[in-house]
PDB file of C-alpha atoms in Angstrom:
ATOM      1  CA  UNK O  28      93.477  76.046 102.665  1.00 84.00           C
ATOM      2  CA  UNK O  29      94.894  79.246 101.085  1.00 96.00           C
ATOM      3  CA  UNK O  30      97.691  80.896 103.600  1.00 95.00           C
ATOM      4  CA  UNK O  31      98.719  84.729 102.722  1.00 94.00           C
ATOM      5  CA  UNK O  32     101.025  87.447 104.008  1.00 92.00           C
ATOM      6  CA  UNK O  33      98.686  90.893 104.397  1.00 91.00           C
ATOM      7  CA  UNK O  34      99.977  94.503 104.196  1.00 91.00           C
ATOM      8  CA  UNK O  35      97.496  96.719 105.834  1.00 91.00           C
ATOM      9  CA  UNK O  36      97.496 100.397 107.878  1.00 93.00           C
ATOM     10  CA  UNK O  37      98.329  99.865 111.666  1.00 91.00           C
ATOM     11  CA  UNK O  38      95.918 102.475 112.638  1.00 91.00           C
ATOM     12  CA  UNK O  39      93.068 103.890 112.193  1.00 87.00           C
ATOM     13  CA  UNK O  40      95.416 107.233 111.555  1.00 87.00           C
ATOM     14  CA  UNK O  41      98.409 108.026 109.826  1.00 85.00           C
ATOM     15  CA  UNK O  42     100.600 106.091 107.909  1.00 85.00           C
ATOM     16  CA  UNK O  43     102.083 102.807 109.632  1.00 90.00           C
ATOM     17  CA  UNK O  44     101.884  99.648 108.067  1.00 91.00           C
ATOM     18  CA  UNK O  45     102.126  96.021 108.977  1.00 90.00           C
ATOM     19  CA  UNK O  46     101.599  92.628 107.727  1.00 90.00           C
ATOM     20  CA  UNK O  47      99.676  89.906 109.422  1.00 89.00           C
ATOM     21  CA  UNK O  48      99.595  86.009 108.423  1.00 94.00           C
ATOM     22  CA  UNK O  49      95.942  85.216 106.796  1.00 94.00           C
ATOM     23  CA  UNK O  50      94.292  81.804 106.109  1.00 96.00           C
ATOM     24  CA  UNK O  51      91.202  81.564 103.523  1.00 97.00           C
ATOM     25  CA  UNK O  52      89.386  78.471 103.287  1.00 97.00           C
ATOM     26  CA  UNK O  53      85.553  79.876 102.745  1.00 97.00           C
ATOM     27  CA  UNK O  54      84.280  82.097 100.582  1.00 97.00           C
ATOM     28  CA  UNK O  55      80.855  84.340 101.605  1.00 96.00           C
ATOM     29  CA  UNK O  56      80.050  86.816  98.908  1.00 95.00           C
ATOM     30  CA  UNK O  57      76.478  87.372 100.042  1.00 92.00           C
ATOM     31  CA  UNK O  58      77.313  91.342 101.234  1.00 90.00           C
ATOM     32  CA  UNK O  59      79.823  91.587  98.254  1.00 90.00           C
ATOM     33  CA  UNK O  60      77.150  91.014  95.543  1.00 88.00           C
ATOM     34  CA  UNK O  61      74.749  94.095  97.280  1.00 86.00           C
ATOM     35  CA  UNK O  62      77.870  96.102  97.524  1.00 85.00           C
ATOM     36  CA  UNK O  63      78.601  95.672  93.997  1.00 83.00           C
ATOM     37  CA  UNK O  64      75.253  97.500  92.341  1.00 80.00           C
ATOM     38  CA  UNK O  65      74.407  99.401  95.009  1.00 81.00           C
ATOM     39  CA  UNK O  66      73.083 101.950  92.505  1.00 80.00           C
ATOM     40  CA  UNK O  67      74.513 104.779  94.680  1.00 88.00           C
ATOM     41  CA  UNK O  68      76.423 107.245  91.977  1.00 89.00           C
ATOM     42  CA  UNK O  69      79.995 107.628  93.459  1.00 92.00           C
ATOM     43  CA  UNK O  70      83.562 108.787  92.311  1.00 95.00           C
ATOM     44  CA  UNK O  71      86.592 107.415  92.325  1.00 96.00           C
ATOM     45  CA  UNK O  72      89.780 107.713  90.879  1.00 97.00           C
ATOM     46  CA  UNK O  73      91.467 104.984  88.684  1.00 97.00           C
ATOM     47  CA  UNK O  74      93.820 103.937  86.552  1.00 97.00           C
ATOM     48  CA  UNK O  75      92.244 101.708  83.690  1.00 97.00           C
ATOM     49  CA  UNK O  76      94.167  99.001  82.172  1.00 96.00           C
ATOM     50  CA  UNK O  77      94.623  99.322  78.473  1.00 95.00           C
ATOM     51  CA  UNK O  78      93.310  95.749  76.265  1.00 94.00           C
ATOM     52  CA  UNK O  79      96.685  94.669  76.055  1.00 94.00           C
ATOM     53  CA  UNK O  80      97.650  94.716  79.575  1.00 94.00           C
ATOM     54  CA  UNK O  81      93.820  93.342  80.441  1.00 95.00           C
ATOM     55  CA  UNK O  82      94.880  89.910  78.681  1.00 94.00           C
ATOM     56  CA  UNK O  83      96.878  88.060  81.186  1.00 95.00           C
ATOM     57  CA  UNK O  84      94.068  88.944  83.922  1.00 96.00           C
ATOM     58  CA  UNK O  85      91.145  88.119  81.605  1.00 96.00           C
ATOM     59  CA  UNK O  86      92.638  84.807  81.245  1.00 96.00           C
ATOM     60  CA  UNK O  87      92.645  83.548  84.796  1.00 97.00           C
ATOM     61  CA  UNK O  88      88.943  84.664  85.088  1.00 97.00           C
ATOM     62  CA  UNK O  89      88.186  82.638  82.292  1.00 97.00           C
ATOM     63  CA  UNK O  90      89.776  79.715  84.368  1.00 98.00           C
ATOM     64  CA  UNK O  91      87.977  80.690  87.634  1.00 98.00           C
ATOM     65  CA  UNK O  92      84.736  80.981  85.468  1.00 98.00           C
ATOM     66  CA  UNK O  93      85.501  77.413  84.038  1.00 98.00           C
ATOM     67  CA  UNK O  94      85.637  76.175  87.615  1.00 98.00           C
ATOM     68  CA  UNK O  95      82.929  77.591  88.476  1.00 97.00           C
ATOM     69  CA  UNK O  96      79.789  79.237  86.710  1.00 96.00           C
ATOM     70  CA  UNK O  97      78.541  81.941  89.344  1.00 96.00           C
ATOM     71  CA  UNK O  98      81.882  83.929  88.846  1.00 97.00           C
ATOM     72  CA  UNK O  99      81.585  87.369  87.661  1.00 96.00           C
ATOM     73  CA  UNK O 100      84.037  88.919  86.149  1.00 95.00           C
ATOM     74  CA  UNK O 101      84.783  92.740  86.044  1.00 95.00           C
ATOM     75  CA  UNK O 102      84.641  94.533  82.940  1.00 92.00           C
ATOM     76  CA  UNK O 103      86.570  97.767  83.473  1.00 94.00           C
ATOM     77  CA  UNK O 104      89.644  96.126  85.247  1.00 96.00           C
ATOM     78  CA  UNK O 105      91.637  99.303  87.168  1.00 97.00           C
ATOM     79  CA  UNK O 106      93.985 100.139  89.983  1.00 96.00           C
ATOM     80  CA  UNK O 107      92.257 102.045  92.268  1.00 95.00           C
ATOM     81  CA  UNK O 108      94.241 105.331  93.752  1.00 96.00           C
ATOM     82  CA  UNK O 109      90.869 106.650  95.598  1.00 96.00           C
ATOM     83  CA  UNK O 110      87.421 105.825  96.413  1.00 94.00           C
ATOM     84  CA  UNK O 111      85.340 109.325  97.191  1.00 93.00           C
ATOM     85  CA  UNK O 112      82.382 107.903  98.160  1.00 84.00           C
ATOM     86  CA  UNK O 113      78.892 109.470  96.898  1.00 88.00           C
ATOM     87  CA  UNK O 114      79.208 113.422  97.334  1.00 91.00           C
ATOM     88  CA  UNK O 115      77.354 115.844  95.974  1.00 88.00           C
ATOM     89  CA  UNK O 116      78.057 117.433  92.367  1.00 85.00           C
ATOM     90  CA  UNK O 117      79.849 120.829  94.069  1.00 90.00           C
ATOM     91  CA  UNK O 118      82.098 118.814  95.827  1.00 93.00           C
ATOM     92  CA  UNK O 119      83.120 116.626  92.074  1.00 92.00           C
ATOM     93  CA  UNK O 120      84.104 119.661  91.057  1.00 95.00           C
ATOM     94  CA  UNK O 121      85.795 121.136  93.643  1.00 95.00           C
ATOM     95  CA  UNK O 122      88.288 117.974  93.673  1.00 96.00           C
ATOM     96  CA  UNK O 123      88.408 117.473  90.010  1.00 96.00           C
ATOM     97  CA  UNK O 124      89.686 120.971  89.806  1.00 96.00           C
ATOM     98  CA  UNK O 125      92.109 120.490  92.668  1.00 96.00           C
ATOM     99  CA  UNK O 126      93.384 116.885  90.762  1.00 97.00           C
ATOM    100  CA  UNK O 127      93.888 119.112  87.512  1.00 96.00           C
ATOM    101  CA  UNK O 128      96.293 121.500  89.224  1.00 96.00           C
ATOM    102  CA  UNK O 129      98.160 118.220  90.882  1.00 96.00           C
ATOM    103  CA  UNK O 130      98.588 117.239  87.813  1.00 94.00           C
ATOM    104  CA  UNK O 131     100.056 119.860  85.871  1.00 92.00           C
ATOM    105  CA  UNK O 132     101.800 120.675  88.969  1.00 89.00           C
ATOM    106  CA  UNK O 133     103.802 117.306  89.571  1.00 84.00           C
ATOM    107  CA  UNK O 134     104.831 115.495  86.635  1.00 83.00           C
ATOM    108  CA  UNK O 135     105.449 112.419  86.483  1.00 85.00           C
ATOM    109  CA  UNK O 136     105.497 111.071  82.757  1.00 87.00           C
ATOM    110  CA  UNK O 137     104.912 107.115  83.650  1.00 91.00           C
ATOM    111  CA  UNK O 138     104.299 105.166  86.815  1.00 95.00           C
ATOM    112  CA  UNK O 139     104.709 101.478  86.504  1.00 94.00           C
ATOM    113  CA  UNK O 140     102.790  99.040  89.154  1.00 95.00           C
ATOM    114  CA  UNK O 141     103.603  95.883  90.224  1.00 94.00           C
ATOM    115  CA  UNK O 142     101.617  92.967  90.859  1.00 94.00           C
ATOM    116  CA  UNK O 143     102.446  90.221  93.243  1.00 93.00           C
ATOM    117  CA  UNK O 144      99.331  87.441  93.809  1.00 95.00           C
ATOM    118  CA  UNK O 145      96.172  86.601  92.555  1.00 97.00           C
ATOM    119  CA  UNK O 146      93.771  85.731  95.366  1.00 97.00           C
ATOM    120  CA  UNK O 147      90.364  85.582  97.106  1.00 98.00           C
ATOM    121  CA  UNK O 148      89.691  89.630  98.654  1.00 96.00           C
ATOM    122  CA  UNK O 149      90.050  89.731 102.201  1.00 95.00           C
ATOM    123  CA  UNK O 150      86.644  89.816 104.453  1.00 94.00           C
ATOM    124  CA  UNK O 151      86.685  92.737 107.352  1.00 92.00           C
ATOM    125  CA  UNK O 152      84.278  92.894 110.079  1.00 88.00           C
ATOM    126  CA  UNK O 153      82.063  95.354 111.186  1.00 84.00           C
ATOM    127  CA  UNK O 154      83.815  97.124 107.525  1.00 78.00           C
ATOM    128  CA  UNK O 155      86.833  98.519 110.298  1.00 87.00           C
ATOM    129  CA  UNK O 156      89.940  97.393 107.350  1.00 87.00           C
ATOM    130  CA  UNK O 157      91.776  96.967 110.316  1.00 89.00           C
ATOM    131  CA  UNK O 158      89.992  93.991 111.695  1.00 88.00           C
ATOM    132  CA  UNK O 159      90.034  91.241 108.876  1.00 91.00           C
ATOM    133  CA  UNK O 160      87.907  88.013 109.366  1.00 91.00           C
ATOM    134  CA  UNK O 161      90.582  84.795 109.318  1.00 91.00           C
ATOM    135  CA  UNK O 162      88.968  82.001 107.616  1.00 95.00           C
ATOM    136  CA  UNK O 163      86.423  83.951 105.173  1.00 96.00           C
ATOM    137  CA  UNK O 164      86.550  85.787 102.054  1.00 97.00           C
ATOM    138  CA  UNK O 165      84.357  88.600 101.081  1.00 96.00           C
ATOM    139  CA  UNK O 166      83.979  86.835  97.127  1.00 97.00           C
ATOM    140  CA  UNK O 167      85.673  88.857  95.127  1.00 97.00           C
ATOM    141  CA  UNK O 168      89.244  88.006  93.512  1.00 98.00           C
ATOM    142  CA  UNK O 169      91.793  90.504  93.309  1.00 97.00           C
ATOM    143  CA  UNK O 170      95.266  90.893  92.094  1.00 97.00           C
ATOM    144  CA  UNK O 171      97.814  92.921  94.681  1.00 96.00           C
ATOM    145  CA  UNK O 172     100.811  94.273  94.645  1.00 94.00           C
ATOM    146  CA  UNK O 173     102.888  95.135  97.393  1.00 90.00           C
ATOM    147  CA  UNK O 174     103.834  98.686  98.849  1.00 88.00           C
ATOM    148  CA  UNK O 175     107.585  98.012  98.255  1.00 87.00           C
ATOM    149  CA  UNK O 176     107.182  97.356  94.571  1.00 90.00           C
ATOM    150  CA  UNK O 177     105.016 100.057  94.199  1.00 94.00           C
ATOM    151  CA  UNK O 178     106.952 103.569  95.603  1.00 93.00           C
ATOM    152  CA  UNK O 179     106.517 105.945  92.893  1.00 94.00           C
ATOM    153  CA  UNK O 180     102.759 105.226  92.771  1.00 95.00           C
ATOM    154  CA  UNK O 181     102.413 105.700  96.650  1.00 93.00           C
ATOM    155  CA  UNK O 182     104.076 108.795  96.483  1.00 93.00           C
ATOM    156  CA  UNK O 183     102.131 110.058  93.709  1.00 94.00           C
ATOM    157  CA  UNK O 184      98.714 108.767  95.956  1.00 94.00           C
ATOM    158  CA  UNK O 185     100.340 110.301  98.964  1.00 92.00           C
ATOM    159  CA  UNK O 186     101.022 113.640  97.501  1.00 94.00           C
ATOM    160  CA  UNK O 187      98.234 113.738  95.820  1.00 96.00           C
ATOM    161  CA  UNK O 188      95.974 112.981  99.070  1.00 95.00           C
ATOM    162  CA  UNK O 189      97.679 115.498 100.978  1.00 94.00           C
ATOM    163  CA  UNK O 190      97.292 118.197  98.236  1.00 96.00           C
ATOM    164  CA  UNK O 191      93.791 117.652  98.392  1.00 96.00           C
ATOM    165  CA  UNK O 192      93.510 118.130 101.815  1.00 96.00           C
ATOM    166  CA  UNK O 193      95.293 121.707 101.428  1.00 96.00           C
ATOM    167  CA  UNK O 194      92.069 123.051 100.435  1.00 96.00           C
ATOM    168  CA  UNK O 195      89.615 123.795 103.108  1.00 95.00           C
ATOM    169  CA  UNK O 196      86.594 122.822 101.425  1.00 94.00           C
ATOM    170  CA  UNK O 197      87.731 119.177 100.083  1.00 96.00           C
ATOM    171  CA  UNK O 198      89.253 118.790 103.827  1.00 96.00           C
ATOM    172  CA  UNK O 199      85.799 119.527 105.574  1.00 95.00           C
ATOM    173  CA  UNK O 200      84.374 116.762 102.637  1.00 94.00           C
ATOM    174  CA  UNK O 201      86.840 114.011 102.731  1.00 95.00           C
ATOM    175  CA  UNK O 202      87.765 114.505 106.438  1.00 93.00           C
ATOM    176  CA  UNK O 203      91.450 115.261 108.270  1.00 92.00           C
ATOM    177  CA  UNK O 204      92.516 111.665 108.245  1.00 90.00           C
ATOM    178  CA  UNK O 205      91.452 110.697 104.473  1.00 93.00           C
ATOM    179  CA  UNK O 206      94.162 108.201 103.437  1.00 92.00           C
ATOM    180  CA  UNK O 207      94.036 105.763 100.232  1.00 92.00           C
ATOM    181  CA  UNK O 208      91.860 102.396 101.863  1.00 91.00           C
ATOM    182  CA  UNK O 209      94.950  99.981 101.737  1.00 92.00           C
ATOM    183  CA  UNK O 210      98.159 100.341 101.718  1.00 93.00           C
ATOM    184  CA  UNK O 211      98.813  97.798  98.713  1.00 94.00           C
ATOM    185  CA  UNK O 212      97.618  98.458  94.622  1.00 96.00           C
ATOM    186  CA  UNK O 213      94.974  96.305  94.137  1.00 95.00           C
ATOM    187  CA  UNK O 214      92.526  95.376  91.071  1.00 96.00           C
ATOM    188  CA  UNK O 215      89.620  93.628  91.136  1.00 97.00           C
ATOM    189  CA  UNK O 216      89.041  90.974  88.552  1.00 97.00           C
ATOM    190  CA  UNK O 217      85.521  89.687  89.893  1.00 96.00           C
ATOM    191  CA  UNK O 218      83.521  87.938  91.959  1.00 96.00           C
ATOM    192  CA  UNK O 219      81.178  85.171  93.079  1.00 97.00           C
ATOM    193  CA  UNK O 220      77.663  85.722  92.305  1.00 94.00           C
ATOM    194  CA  UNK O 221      76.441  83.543  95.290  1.00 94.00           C
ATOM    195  CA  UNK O 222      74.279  83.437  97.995  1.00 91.00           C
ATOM    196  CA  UNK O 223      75.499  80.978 100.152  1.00 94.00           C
ATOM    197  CA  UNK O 224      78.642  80.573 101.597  1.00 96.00           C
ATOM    198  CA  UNK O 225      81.015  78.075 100.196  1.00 97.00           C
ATOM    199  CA  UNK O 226      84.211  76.244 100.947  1.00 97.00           C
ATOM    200  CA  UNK O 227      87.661  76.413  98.609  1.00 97.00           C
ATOM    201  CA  UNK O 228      87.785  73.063  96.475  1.00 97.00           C
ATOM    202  CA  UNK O 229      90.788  71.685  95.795  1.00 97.00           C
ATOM    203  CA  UNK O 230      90.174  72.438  92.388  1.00 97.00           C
ATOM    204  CA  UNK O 231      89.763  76.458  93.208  1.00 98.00           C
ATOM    205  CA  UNK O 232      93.311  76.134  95.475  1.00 97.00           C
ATOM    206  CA  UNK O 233      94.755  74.896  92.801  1.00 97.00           C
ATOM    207  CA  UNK O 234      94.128  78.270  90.592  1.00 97.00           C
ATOM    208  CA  UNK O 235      94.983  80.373  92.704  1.00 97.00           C
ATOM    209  CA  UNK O 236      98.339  78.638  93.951  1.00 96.00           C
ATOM    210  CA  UNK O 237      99.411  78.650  90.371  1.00 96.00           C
ATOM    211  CA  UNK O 238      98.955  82.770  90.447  1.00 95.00           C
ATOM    212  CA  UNK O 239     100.329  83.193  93.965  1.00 93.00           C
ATOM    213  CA  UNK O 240     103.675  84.732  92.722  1.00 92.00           C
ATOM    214  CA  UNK O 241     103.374  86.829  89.673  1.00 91.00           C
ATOM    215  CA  UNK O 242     106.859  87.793  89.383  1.00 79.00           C
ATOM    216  CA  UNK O 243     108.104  85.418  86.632  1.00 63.00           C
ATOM    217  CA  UNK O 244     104.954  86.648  84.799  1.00 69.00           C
ATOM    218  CA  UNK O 245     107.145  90.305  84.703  1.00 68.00           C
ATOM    219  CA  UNK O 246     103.709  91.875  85.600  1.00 82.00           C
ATOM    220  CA  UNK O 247     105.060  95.172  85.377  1.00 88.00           C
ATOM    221  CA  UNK O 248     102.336  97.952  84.259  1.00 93.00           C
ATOM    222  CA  UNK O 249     102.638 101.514  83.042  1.00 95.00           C
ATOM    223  CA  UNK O 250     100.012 104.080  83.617  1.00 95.00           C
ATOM    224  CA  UNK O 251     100.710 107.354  81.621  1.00 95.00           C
ATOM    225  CA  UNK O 252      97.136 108.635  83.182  1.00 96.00           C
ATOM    226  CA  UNK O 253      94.466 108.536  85.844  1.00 97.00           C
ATOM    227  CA  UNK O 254      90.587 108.836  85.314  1.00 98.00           C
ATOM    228  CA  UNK O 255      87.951 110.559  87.731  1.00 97.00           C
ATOM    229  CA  UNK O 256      84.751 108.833  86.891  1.00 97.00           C
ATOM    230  CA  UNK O 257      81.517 108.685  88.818  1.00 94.00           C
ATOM    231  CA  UNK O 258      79.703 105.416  89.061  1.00 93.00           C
ATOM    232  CA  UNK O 259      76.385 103.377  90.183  1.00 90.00           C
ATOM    233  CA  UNK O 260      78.295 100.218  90.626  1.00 88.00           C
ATOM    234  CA  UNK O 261      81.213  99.732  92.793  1.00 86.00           C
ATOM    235  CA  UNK O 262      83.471  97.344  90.363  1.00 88.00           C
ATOM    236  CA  UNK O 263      82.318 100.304  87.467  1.00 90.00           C
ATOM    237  CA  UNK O 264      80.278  98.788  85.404  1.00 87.00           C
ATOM    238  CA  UNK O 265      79.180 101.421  82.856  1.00 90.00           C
ATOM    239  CA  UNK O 266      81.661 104.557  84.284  1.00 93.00           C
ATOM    240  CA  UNK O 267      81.031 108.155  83.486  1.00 95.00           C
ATOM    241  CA  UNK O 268      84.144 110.176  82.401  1.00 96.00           C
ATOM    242  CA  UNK O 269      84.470 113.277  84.744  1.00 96.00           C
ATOM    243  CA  UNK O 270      87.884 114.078  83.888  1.00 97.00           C
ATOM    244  CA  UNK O 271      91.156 112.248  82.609  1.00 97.00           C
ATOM    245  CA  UNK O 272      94.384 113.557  84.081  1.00 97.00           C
ATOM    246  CA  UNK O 273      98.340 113.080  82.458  1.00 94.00           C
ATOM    247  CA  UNK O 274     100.604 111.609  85.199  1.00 92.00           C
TER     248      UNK O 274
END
């Protein structure tokens, strides 16, 4: 049984955070795998990690795939700053122009993220993020890092969010209370290409104890830039460059 500490919003507005105790002992990735290749084009923007800082990450999915076969693992790893959804092709532009003035606006040279833990992605029900499922994971794996660690990239996020939402137009598209999903960085590095639930082995607890505190790995990460891309497939399999942005 896999026992974590959460950070998530408080509310369904604004900007509170809390944590909550979570225990993971089952893993049901059944809505995860539809989600993944939905085939519904959407944007989102991302920071990609570069080869060499892909390496420690592609190494613990070659363990997980070891352990088991039906793990998928993610291609393009990134830290997410924003999902968009699927809008239409006005609207890209409208908020790739707005991200281009942020950026030459605020400048930030380098931003360096943290990680924290590597473990199972956290299930929510009835997809409210404020109402997790104890006991179940949605399948995929991810690596977090907490909002502590991670100030200068949430007030990049944050000040980028509410510059967007300065403009009229991207308000009435995003809506008044858009907000980055969670309040942590996160980056998916795959996930189980099952059916069927399943329960955690010991074998599988065993990984992902060894990875549950990253900071004698000195996980540290700088991003220099962000990417808007537009993609069919939610962990960005085959991305489309809209636009890449200098911190």
């Amino acid at each position: 049984m896999l026992k974590y500490k959460e950070t998530n919003w408080k509310y369904q507005r604004g900007f509170k955070t809390h944590k909550y105790d979570l225990v993971i002992d089952t893993i049901l990735a059944s809505k995860t795998m539809k989600e993944q290749q939905t085939k519904i084009e959407k944007i989102s923007l991302v920071a990609f990690l570069n080869k060499e800082q892909r390496k420690f990450f592609v190494n613990i999915c070659r363990r997980l795939k070891r352990n088991d076969k039906h793990f998928y693992q993610n291609k393009n790893l990134h830290a997410t700053l924003f999902g968009f959804g699927p809008l239409k092709k006005n609207d890209y532009e409208r908020i790739r122009k707005k991200t281009q003035q942020f950026s030459r606006k605020k400048r930030y040279g380098k931003i360096t993220i943290s990680f924290d833990e590597v473990r199972p992605g956290t299930m929510y029900l009835e997809n409210n993020t404020l109402r997790p499922s104890h006991g179940m994971s949605n399948g995929t794996v991810i690596v977090v890092g907490d909002i502590v660690k991670n100030e200068d990239f949430f007030n990049y996020s944050n000040q980028l969010s509410s510059f967007l939402l300065k403009d009229k137009n991207i308000k009435s598209i995003l809506g008044t209370n858009f907000r980055r999903k969670f309040p942590t960085v996160w980056c998916t590095l795959g996930y189980y290409n099952k059916q069927k639930e399943f329960k955690i082995d010991n074998d599988l607890e065993y990984i992902f104890k060894q990875y549950d505190n990253l900071n004698g790995n000195n996980l540290r990460i700088p991003i220099s830039e962000i990417s808007l891309v537009k993609s069919k497939y939610k962990n960005l399999r085959y991305p489309k460059l809209i636009q890449k942005f200098q911190l």
